[in-house]
C-alpha atoms as a printed R data frame, in Angstrom:
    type eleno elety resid chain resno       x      y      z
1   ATOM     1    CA   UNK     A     1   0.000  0.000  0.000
2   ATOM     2    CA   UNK     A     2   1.131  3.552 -0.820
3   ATOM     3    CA   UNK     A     3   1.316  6.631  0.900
4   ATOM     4    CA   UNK     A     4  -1.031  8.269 -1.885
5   ATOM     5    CA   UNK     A     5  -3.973  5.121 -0.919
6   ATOM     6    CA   UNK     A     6  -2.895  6.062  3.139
7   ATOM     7    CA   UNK     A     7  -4.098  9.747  2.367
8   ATOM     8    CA   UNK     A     8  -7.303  8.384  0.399
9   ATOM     9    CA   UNK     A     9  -8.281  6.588  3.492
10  ATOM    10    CA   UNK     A    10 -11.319  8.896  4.992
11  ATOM    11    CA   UNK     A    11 -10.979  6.294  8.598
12  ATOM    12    CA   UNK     A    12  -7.413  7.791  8.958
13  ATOM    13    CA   UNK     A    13  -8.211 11.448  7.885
14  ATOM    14    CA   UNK     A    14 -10.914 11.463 10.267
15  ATOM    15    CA   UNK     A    15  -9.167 10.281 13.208
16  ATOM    16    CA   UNK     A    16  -6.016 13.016 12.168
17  ATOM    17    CA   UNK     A    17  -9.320 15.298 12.361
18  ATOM    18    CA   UNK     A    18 -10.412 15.055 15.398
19  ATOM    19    CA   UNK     A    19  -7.374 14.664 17.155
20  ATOM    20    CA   UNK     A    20  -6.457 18.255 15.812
21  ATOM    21    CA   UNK     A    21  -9.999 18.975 16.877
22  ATOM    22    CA   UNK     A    22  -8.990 18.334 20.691
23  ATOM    23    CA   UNK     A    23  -5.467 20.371 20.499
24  ATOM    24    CA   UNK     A    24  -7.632 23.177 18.866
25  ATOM    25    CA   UNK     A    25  -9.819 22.901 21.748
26  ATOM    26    CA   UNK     A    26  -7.318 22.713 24.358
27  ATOM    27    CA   UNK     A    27  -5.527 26.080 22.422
28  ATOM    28    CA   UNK     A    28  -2.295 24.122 20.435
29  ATOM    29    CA   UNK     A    29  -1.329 25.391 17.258
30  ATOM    30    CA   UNK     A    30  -2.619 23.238 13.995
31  ATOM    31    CA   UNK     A    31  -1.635 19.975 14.173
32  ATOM    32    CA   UNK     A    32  -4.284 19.116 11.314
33  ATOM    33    CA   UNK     A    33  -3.772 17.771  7.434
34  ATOM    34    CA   UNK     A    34  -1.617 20.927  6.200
35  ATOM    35    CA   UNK     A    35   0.714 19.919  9.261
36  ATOM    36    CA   UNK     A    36   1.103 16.088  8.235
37  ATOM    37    CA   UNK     A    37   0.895 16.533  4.898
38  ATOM    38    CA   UNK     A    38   4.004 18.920  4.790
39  ATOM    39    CA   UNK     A    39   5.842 16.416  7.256
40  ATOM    40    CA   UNK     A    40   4.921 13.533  5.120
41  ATOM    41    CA   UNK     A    41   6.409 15.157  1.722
42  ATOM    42    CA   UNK     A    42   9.780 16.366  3.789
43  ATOM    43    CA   UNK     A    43  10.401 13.612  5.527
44  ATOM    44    CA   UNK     A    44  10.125 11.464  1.885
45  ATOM    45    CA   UNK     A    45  12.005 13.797  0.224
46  ATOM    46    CA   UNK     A    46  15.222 13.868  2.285
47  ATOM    47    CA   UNK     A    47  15.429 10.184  2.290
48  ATOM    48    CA   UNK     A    48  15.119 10.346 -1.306
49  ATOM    49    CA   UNK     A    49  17.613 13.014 -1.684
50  ATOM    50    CA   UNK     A    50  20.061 10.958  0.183
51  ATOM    51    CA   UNK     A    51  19.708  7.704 -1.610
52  ATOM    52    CA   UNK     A    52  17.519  5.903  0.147
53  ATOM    53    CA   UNK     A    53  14.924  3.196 -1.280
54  ATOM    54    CA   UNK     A    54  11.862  4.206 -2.714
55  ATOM    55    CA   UNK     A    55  10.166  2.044 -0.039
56  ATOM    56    CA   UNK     A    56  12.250  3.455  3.000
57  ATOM    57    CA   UNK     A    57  11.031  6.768  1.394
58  ATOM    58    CA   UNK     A    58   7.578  6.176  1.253
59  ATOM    59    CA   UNK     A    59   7.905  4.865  4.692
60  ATOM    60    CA   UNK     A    60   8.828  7.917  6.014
61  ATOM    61    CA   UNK     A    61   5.666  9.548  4.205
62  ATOM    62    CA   UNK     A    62   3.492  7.576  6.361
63  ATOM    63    CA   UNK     A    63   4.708  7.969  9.192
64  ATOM    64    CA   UNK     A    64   4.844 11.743  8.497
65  ATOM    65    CA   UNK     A    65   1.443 11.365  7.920
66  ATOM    66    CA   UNK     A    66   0.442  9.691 10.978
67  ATOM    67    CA   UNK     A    67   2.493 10.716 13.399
68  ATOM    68    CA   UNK     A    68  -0.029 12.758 15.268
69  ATOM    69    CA   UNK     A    69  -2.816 10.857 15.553
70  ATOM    70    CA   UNK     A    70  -2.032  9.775 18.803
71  ATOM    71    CA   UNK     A    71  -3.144 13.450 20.236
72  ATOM    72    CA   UNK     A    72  -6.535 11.689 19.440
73  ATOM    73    CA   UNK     A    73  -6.387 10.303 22.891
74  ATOM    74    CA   UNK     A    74  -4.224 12.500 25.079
75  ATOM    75    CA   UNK     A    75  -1.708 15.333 24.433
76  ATOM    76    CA   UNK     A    76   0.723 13.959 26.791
77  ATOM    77    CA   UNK     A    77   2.551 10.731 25.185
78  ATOM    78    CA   UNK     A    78   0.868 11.095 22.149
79  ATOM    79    CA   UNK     A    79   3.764 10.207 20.187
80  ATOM    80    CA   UNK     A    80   3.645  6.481 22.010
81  ATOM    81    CA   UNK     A    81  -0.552  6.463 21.958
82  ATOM    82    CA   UNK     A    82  -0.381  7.376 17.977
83  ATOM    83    CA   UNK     A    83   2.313  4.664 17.413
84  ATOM    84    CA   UNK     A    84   0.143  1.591 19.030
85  ATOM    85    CA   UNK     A    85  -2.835  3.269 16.662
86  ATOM    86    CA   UNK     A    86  -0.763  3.604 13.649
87  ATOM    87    CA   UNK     A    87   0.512 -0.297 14.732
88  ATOM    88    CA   UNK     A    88  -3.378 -1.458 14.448
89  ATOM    89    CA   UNK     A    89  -4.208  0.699 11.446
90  ATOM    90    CA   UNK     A    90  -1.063 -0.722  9.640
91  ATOM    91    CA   UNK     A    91  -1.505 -4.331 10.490
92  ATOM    92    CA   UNK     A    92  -5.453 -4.079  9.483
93  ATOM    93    CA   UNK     A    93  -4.294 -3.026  5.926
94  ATOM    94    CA   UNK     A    94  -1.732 -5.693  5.648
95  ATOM    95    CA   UNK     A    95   1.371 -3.915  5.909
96  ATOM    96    CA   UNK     A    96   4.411 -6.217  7.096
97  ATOM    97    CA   UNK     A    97   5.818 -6.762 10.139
98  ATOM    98    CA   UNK     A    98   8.867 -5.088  9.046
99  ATOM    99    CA   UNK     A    99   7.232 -2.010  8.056
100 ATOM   100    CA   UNK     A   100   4.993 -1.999 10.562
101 ATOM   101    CA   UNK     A   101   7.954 -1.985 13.456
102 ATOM   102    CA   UNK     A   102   9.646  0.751 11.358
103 ATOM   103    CA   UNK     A   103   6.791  3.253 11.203
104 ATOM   104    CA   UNK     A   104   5.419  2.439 14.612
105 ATOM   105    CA   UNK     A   105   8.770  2.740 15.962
106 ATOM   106    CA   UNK     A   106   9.314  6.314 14.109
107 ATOM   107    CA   UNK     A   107   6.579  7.230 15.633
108 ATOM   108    CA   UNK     A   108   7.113  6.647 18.831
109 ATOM   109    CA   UNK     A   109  10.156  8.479 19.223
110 ATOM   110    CA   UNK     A   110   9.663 11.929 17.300
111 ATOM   111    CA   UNK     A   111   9.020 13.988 20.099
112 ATOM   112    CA   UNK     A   112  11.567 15.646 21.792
113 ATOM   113    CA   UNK     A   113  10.818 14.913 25.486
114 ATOM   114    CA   UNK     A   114  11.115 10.686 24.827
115 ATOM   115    CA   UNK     A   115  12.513  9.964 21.866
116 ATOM   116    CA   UNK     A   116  15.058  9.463 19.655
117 ATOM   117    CA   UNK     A   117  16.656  8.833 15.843
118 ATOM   118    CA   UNK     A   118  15.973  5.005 16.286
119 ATOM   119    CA   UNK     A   119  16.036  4.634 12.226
120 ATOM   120    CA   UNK     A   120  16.495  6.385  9.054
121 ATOM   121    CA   UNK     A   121  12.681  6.944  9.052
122 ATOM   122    CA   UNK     A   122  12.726  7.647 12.379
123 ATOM   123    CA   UNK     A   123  15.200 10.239 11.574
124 ATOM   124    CA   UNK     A   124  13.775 11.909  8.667
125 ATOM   125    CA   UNK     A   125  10.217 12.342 10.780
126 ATOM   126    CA   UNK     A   126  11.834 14.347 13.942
127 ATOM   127    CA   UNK     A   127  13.679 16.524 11.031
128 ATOM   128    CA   UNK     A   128  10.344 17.198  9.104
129 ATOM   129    CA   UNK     A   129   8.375 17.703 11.882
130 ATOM   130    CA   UNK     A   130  10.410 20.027 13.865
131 ATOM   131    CA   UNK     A   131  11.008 22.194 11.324
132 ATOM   132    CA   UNK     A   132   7.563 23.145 10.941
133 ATOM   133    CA   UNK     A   133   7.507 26.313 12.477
134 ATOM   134    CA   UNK     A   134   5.349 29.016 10.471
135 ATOM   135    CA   UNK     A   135   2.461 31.368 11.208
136 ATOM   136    CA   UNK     A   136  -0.602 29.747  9.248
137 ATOM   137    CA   UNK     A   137  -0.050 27.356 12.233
138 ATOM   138    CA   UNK     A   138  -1.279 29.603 14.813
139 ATOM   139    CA   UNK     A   139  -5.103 29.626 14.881
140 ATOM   140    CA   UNK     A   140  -5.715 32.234 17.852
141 ATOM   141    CA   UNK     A   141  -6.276 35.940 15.777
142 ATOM   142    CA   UNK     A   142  -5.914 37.698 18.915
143 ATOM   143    CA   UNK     A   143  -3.054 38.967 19.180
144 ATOM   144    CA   UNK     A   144  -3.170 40.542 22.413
145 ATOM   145    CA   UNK     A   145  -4.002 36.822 24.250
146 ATOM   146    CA   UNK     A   146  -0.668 35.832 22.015
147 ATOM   147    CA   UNK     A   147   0.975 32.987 24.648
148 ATOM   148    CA   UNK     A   148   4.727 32.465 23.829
149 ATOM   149    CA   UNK     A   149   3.655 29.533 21.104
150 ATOM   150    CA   UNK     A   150   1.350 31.587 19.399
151 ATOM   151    CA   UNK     A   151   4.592 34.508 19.076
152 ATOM   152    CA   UNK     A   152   7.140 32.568 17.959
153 ATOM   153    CA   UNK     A   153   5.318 30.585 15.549
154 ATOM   154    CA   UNK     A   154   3.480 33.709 14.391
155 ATOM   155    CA   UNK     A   155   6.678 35.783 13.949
156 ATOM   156    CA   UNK     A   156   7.864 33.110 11.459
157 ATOM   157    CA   UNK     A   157   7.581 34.644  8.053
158 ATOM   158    CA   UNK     A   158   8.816 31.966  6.301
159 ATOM   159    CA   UNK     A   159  10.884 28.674  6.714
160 ATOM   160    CA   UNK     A   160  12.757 26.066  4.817
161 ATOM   161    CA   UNK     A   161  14.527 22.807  5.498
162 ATOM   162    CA   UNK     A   162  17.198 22.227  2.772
163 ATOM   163    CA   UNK     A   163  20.121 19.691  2.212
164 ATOM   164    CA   UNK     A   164  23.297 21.050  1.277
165 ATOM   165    CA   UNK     A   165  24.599 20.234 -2.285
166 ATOM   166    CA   UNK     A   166  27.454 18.101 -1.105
167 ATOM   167    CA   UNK     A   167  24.543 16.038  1.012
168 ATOM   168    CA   UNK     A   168  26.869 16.899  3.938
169 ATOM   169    CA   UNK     A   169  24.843 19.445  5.748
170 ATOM   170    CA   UNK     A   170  21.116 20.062  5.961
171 ATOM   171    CA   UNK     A   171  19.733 23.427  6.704
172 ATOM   172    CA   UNK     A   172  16.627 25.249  8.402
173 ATOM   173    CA   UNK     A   173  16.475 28.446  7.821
174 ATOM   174    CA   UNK     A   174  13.887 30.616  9.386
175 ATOM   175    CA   UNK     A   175  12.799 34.783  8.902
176 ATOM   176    CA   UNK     A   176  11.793 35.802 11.648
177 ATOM   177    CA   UNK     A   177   9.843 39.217 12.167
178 ATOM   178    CA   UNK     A   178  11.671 39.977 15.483
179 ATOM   179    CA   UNK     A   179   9.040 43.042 16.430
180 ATOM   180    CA   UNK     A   180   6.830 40.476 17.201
181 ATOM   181    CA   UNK     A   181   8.696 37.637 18.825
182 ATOM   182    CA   UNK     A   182  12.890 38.256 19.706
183 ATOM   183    CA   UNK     A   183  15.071 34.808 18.613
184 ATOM   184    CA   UNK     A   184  15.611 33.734 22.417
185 ATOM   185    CA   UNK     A   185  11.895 33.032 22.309
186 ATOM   186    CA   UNK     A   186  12.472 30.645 20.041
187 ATOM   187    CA   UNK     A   187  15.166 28.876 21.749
188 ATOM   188    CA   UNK     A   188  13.247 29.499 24.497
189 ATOM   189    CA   UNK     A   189  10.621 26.867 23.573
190 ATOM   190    CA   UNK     A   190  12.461 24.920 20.489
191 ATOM   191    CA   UNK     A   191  16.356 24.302 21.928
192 ATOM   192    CA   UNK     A   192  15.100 20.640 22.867
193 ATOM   193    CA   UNK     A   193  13.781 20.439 19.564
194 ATOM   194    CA   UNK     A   194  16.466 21.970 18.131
195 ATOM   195    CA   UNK     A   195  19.212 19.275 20.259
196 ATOM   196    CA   UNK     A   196  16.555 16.370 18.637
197 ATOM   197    CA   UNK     A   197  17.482 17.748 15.196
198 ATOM   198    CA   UNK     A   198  20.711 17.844 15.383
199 ATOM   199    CA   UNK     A   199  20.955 14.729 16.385
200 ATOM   200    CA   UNK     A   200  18.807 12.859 14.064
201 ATOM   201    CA   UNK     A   201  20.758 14.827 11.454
202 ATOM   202    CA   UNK     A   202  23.785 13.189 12.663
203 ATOM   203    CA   UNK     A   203  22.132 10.099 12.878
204 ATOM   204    CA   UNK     A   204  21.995 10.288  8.823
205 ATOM   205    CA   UNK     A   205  25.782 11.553  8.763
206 ATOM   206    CA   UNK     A   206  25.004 15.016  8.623
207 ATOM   207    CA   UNK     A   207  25.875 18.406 10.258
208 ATOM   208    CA   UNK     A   208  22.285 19.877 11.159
209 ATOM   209    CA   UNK     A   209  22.579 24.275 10.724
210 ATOM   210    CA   UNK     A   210  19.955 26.755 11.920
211 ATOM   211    CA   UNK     A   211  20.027 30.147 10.460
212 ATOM   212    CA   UNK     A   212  17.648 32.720 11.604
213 ATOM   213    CA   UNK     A   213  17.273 35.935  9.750
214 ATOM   214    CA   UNK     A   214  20.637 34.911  8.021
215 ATOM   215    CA   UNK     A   215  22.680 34.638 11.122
216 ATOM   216    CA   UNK     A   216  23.779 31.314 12.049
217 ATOM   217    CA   UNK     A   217  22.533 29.783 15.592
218 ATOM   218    CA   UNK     A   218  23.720 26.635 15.509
């Protein structure tokens, strides 16, 4: 099964849904299909870039795709609750046990609190997904309740995660609008993020760069 039939699938879309439904609820920013979707297609595409197997590649896509689900049942550990769902959902559709263990297991260790770059997929999902800071993500349009979250992300004018032409370096560069959110803010609430990167960039022999505003931070 592909990533394309995953997306198709209106079971999984709804339970991606409504588990955004219960962060909007309890005031996170999006978490909802534009969120996966983008995770999905970077995650994918730096495994391609790097050499990786079609397969391994489209791997990474679904777990991109489903690694939030598990906010569905609780915000806290939702990256272990969404990998035994995305365990069930796999083995219903007849994935193998080998992919199964990869995805679940990518799952279950791209957030930053618990986890860790287990695999290449693994890897390529904490990458993708922590680099998806941007303001279309905040959902509160008042900006005088902003919380710290709601700042940061909102100051982002635009972001991009790119891989060096050599392969030996891959880069996330952010522009930040610093009238509305100053740079220690972000490392304020993304340096364990930021430490997961790094290594899971290592993890796929790379050197892991953040530039902000063109000044480099790490």
């Amino acid at each position: 099964m592909t990533y394309e039939e995953i997306r198709a699938r209106k079971d999984i879309r709804t339970y991606i849904t409504a588990a955004d439904a219960a962060l909007l609820t309890l005031g996170y920013t999006e978490h909802s299909i534009p969120h996966v979707t983008r995770v999905a297609g970077n995650a994918g595409k730096l495994l391609e870039a790097l050499g990786y197997s079609a397969r391994v590649a489209e791997l990474a896509r679904i777990a991109g795709y489903l690694h939030d689900i598990g906010n569905l049942i609780n915000r806290i550990d939702h990256s272990q609750s969404g990998a035994v769902m995305a365990f069930r959902i796999l083995d219903k559709l007849g994935f193998s046990a080998h992919e199964i263990a990869t995805v679940s297991a990518a799952i279950g260790n791209h957030d930053e609190g618990t986890g860790g770059p287990v695999s290449p997929v693994a890897a390529a999902l904490i990458l993708a997904d922590k680099s998806d800071v941007r303001r279309t993500r905040v959902r509160n349009r008042d900006t005088s309740s902003f919380d710290i979250h709601d700042r940061v992300n909102y100051s982002v004018l635009s972001s991009s995660l790119k891989l060096s032409r050599d392969h030996s370096q891959l880069l996330l560069s952010l522009s930040v609008d610093t009238r509305i959110s100053p740079v220690m803010d972000y490392f304020e609430i993304f340096l364990d993020r930021m430490i997961l990167c790094r290594k899971a960039a290592q993890s796929l022999s790379l050197r892991f760069r953040l530039l902000i505003n063109g000044h480099t931070l790490l």
